PDB file of C-alpha atoms and ligand atoms in Angstrom:
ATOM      1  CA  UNK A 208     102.493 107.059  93.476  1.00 53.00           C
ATOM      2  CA  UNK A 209     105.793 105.802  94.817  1.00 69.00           C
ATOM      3  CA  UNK A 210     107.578 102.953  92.680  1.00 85.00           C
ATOM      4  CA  UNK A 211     110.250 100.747  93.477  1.00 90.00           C
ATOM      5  CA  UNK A 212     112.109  99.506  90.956  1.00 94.00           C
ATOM      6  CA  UNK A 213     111.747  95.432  90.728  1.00 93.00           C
ATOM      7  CA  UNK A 214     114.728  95.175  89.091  1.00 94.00           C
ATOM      8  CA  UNK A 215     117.191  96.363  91.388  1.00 95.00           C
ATOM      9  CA  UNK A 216     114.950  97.645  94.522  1.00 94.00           C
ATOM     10  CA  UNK A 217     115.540 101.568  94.261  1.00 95.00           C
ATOM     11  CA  UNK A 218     113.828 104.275  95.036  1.00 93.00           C
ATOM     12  CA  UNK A 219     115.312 106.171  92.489  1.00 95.00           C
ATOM     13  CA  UNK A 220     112.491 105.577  90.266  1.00 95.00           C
ATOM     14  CA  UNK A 221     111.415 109.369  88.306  1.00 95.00           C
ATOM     15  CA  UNK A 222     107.963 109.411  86.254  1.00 94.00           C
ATOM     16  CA  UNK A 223     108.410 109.813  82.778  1.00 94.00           C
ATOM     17  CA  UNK A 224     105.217 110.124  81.095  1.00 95.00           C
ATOM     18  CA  UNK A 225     101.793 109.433  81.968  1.00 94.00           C
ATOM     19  CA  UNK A 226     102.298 105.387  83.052  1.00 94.00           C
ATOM     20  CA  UNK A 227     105.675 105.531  82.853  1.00 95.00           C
ATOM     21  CA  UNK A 228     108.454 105.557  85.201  1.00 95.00           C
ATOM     22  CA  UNK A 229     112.146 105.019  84.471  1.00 95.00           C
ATOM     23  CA  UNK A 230     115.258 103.769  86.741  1.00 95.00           C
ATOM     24  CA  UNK A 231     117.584 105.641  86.679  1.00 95.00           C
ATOM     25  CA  UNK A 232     120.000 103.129  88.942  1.00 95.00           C
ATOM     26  CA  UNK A 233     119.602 100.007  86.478  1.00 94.00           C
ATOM     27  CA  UNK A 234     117.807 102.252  83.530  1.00 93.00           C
ATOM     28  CA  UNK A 235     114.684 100.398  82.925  1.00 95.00           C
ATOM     29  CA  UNK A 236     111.681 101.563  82.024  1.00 95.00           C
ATOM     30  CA  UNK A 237     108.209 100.640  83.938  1.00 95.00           C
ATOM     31  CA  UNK A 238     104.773 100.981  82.839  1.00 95.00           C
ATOM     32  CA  UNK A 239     101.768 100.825  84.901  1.00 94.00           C
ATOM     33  CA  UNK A 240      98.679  98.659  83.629  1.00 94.00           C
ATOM     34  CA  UNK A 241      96.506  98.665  86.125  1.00 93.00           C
ATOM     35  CA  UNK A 242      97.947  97.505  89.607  1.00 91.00           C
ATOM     36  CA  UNK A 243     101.018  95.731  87.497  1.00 93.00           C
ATOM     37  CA  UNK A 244     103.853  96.903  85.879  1.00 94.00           C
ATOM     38  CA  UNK A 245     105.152  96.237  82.383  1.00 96.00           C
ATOM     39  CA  UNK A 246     109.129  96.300  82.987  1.00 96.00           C
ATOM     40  CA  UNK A 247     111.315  97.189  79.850  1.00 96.00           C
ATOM     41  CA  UNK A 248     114.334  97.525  78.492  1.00 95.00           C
ATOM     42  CA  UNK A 249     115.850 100.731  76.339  1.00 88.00           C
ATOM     43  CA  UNK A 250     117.807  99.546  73.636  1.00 91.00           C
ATOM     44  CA  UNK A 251     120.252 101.634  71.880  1.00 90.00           C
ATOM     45  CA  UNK A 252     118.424 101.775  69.123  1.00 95.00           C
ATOM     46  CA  UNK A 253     115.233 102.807  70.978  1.00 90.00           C
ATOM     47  CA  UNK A 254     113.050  99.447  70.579  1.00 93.00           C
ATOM     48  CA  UNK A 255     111.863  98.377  73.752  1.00 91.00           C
ATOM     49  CA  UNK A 256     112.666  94.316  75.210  1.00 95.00           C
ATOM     50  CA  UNK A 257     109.795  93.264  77.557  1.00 97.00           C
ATOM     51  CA  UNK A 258     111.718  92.046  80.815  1.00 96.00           C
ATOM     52  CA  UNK A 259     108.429  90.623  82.760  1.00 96.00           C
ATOM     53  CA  UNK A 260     109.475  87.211  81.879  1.00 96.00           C
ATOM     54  CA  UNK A 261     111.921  87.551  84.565  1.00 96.00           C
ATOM     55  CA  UNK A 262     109.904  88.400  87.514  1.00 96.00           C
ATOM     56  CA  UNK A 263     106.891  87.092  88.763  1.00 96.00           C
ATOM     57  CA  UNK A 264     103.691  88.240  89.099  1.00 94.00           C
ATOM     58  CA  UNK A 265     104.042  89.383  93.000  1.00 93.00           C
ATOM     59  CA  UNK A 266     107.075  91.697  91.970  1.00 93.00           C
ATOM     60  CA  UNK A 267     105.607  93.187  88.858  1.00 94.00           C
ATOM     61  CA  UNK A 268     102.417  94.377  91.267  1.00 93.00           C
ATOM     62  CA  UNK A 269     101.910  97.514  93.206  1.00 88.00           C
ATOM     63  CA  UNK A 270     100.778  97.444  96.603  1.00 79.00           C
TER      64      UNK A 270
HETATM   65 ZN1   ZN B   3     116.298  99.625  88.916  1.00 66.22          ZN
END
């Protein structure tokens, strides 16, 4: 599969772990449910901070 980062439109997108993909431009992490992704943020702490609030659906889908 080949990601693009909604956040910040790289390419630079690696795979992380099974769903998972990580930016390493903007350094958020994506996870794929279904044909959508789940965009987070890392915090320094390690919790995660959903960020799909702040795209729509159309952005956060994989064509
Ligand atoms: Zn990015």
């Amino acid at each position: 599969m080949w990601l693009r980062c909604p956040n910040c439109s790289s390419h630079d997108v690696g795979k992380v772990g099974s769903d998972q993909y990580y930016c390493w431009n903007c350094f958020i992490e994506m996870t794929v449910v279904g044909n959508r992704l789940n965009v987070h943020e890392i915090k320094v702490d390690g919790s995660l901070i959903s960020l799909d609030n702040l795209f729509t659906d159309e952005e956060r889908t994989i064509h």
